[in-house]
Short mmCIF file of C-alpha atoms in Angstrom, two decimals:
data_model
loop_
_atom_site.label_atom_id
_atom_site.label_comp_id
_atom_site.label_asym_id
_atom_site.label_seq_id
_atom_site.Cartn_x
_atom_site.Cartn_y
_atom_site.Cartn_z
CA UNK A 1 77.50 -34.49 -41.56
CA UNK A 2 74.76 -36.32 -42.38
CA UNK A 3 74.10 -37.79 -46.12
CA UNK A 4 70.94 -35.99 -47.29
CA UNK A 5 70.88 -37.66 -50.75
CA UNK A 6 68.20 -40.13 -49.70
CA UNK A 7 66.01 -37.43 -48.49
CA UNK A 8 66.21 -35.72 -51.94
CA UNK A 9 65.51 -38.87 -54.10
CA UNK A 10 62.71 -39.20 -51.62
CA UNK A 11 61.50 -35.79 -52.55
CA UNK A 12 62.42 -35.45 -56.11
CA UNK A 13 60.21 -38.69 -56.87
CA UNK A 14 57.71 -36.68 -55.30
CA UNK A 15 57.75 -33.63 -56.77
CA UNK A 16 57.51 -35.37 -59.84
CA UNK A 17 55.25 -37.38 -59.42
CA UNK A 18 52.71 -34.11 -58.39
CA UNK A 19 53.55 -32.67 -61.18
CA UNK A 20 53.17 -35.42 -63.97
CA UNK A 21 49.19 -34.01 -64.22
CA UNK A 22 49.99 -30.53 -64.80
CA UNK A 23 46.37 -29.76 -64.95
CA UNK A 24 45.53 -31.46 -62.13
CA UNK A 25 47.89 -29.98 -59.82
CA UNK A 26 47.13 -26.29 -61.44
CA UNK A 27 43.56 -26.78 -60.27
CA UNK A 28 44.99 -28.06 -56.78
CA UNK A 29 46.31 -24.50 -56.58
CA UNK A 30 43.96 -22.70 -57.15
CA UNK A 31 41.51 -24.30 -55.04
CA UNK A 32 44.24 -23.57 -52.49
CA UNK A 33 43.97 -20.16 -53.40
CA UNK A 34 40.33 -20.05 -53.25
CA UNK A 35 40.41 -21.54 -49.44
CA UNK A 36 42.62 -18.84 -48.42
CA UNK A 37 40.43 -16.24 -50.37
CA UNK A 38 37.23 -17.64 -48.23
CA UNK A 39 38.79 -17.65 -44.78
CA UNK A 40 39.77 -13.76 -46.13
CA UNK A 41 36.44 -13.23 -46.41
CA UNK A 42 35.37 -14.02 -43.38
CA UNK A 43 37.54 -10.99 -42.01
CA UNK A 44 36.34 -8.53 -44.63
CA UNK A 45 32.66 -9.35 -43.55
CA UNK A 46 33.61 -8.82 -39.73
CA UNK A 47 35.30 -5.42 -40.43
CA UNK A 48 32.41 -4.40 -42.61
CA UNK A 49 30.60 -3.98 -39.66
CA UNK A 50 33.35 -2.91 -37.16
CA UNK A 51 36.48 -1.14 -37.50
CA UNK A 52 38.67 -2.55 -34.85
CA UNK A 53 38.93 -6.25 -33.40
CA UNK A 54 41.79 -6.47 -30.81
CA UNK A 55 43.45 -3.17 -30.90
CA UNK A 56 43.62 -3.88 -34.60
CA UNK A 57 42.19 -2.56 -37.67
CA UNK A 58 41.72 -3.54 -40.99
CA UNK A 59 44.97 -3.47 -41.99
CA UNK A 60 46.45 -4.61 -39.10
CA UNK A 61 43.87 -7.95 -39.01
CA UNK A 62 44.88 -8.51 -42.31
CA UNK A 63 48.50 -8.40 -41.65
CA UNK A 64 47.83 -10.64 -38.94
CA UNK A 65 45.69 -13.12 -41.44
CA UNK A 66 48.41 -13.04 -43.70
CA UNK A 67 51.42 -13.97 -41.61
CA UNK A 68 49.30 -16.67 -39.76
CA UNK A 69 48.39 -18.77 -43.33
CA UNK A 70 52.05 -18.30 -44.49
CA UNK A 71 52.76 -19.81 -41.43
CA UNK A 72 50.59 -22.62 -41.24
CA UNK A 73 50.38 -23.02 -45.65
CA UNK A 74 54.63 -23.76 -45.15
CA UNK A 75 54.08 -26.03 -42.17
CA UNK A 76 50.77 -27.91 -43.53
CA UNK A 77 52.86 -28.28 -47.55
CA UNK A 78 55.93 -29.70 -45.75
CA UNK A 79 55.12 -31.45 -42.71
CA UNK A 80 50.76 -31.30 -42.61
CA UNK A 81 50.99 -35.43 -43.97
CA UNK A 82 52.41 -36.71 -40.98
CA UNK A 83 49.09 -36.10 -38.84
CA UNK A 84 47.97 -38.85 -41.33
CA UNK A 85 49.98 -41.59 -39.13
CA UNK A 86 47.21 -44.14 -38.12
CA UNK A 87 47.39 -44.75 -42.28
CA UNK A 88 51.13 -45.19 -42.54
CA UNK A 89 50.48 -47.70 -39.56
CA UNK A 90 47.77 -49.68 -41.01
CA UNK A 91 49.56 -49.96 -44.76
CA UNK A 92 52.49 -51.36 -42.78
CA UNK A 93 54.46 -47.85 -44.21
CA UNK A 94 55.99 -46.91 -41.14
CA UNK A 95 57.33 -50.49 -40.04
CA UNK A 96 58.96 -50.11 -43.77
CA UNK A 97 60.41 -46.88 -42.69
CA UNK A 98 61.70 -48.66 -39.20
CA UNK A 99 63.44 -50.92 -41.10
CA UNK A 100 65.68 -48.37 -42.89
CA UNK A 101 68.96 -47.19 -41.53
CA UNK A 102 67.58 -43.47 -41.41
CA UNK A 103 65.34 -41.69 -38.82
CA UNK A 104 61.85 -42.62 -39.16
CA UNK A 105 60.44 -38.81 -38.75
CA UNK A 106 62.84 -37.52 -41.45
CA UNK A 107 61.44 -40.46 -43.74
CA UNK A 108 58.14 -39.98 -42.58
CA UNK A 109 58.45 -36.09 -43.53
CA UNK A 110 60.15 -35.94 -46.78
CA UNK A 111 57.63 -39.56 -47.55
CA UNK A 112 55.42 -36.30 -49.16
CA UNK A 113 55.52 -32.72 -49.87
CA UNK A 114 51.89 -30.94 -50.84
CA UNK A 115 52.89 -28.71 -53.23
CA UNK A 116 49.30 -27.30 -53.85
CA UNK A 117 49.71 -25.33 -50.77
CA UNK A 118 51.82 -23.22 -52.34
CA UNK A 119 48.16 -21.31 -53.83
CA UNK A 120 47.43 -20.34 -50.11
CA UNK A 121 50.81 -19.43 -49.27
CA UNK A 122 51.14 -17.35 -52.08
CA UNK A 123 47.58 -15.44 -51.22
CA UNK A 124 48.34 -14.97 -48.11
CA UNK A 125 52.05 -13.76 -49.38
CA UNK A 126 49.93 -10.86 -51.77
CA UNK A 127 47.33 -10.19 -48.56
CA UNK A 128 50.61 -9.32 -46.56
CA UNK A 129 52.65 -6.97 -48.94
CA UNK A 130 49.35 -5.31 -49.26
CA UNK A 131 48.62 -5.02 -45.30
CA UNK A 132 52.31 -4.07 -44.43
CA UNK A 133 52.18 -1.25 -46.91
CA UNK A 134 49.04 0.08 -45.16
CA UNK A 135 49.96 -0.60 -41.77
CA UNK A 136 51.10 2.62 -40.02
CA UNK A 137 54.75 0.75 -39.05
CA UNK A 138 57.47 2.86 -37.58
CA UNK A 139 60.36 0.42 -39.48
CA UNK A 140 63.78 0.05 -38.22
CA UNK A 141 66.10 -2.44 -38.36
CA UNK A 142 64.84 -4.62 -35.76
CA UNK A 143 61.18 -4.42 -36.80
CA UNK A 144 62.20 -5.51 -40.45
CA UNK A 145 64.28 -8.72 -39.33
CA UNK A 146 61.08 -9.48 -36.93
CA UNK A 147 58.75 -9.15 -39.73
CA UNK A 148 61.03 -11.69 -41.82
CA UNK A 149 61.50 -14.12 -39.23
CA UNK A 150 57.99 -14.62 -38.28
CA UNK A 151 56.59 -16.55 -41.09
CA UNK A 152 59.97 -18.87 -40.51
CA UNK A 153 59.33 -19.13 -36.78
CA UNK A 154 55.52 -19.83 -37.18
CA UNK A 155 55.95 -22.19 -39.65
CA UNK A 156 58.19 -24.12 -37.40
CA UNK A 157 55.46 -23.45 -34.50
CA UNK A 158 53.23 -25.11 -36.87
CA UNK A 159 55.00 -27.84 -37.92
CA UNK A 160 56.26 -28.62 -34.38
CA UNK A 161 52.23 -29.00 -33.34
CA UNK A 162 51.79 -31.50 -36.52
CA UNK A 163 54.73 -33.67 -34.95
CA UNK A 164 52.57 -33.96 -31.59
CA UNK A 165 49.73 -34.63 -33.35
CA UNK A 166 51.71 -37.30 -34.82
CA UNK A 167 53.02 -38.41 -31.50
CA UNK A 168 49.84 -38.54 -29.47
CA UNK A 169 48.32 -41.04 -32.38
CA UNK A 170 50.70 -43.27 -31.23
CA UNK A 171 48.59 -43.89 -28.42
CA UNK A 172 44.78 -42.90 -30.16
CA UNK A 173 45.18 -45.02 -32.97
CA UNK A 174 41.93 -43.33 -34.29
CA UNK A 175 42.68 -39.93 -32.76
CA UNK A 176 43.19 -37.54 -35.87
CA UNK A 177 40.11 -35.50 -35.57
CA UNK A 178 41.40 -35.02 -32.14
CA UNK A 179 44.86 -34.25 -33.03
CA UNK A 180 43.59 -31.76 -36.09
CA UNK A 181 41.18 -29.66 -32.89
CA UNK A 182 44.95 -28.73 -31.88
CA UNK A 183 46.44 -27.98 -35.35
CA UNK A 184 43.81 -26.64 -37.47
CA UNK A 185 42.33 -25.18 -33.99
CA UNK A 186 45.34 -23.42 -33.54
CA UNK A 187 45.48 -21.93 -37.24
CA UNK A 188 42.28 -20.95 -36.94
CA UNK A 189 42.89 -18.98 -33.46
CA UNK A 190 45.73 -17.45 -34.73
CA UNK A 191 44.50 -15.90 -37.69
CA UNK A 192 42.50 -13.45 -35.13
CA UNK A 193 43.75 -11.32 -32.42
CA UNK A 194 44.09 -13.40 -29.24
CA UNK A 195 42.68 -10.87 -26.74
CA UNK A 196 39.18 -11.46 -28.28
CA UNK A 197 39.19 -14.52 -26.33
CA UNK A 198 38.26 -15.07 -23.04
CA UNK A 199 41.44 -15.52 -20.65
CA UNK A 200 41.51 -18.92 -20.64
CA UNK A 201 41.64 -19.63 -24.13
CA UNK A 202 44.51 -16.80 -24.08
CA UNK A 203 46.41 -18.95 -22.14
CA UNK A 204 45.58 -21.75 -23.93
CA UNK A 205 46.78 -20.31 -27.30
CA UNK A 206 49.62 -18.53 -26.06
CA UNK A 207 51.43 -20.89 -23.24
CA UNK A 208 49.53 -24.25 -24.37
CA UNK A 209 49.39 -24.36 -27.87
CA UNK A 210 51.67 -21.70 -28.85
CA UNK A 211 49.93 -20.19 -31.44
CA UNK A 212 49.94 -16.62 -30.35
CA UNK A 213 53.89 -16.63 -31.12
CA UNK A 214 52.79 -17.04 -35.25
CA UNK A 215 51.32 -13.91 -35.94
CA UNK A 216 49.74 -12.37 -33.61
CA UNK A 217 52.08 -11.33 -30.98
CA UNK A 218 54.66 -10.64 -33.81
CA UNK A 219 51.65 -8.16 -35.43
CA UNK A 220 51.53 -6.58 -31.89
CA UNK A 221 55.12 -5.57 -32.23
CA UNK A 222 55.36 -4.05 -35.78
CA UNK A 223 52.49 -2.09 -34.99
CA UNK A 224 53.80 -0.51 -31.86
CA UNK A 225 50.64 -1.79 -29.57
CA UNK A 226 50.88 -2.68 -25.96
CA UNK A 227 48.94 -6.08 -26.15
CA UNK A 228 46.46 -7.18 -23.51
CA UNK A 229 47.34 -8.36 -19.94
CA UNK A 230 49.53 -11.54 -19.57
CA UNK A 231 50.41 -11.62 -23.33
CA UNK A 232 51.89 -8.31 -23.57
CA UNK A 233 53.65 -7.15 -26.73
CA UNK A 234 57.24 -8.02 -25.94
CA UNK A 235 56.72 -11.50 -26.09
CA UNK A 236 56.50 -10.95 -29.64
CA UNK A 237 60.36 -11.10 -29.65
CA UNK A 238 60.69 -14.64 -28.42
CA UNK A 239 58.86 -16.46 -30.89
CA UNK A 240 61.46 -18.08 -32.06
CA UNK A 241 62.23 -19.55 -28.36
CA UNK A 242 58.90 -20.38 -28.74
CA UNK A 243 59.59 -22.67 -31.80
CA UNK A 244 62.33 -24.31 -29.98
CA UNK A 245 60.66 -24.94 -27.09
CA UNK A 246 57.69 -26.74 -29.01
CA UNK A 247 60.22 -29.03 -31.20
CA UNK A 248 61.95 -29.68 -27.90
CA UNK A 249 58.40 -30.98 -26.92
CA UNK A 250 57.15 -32.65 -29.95
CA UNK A 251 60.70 -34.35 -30.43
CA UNK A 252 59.95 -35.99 -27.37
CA UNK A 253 56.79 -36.62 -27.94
CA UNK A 254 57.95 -38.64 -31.20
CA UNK A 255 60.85 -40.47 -29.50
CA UNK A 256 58.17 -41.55 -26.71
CA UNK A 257 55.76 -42.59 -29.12
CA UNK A 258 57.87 -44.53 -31.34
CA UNK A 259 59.43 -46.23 -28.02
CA UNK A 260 55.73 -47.74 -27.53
CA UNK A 261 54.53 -48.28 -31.36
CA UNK A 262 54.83 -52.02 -31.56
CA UNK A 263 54.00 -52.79 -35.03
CA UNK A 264 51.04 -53.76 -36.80
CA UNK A 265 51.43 -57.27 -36.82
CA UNK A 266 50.70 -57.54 -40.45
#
């Protein structure tokens, strides 16, 4: 088994060192809480003009909004940093981290933990009790273990797409705006019912960048809808193959990419 006491000296130094300005990080949060309070808003506005988007309604686009940013708020507090790579690379950080006897994305991973995430996660935590106590949901068994796995499975979905956006820098040195169209992209997208979009951006969202598998096809499911053509509702249940499938891709993506980093030089 392997010996996780570096990892949690890694992190405890962290943690502390976040919260040595108490104030400082208690305003973090709550400007975390007032991003996911904005993006809430947006939906609010849209429904105050409509009452269903997608098969859904209120409640049901609100469910969706909240398990999408519990998602994302888990993957961007524990793994969001490492889209930050061209930095480690130019500071001469990661050839540190290739010199230890430990894996360089574990290093790279627990290097920092954004603990002022936990304001959106914890919005978007109140936003879904609310929702799923609204929602007309048949519950049974099943339904309830789906609706606890899917903020584990989407944060993995999420953090899997930070770990290719890692990997691809490897090659665009200067590629993180590109690399954030596919992560914050594909929060963004899945904080709305995919069959809004045309059919091939539901491909893109659902088979591409699997960001369908977060939320929304989960939301399909507890609500008992059918789900448009070519993403129908059942898929819903494989989200966590999903997850697997994308760290089976971003894994390699990282082992490839590390394989042609060269070093700095410096």
């Amino acid at each position: 088994m392997a010996d996780l006491a570096p990892y949690r000296v890694l992190l405890g130094s962290r943690l502390r060192a976040q919260l040595t300005y108490r104030r400082s990080f208690v305003l973090d949060v709550l400007g975390s809480v007032a991003i996911g309070a904005l993006e809430f808003a947006e939906v609010y506005v849209i429904f105050s003009s409509i009452t269903v988007l997608g098969e859904l309604d209120f409640a049901g686009a609100a469910l969706l909004f909240a398990l999408a940013n519990i998602s994302f708020s888990i993957a961007d507090m524990v793994v969001g940093h490492v889209d930050t790579l061209p930095q480690y690379i130019r500071t001469g950080t990661l050839d540190a981290f290739l010199l230890r006897p430990l894996p360089v994305l574990a290093q790279l991973i627990t290097s920092d933990l954004q603990l002022r995430r936990l304001g959106r996660t914890a919005f978007a935590l109140v936003i879904g009790v609310v929702a799923l106590a609204q929602a007309d949901i048949a519950w049974t068994p099943a339904l309830a273990l789906l609706a606890a796995l899917t903020p584990v499975t989407g944060a993995a979905i999420f953090a899997a797409l930070f770990v290719c956006a890692a990997a691809v820098q490897f090659w665009l040195v200067e590629g993180g705006e590109f690399a954030n169209a596919f992560t914050y992209g594909g929060s963004y997208a899945a904080s709305y019912p995919t069959s809004i979009f045309t059919l091939p951006m539901r491909v893109l969202f659902t088979f591409v960048i699997p960001a369908a598998f977060t939320a929304y096809l989960p939301t399909l499911v507890l609500l008992g809808h059918a789900g448009p053509a070519l993403t129908p509702a059942v898929l819903g249940w494989f989200a966590p193959l999903a997850a697997a499938l994308a760290w089976t891709v971003a894994l390699l993506g990282w082992r490839a990419g590390l394989r042609h980093y060269t070093g700095t030089g410096s």
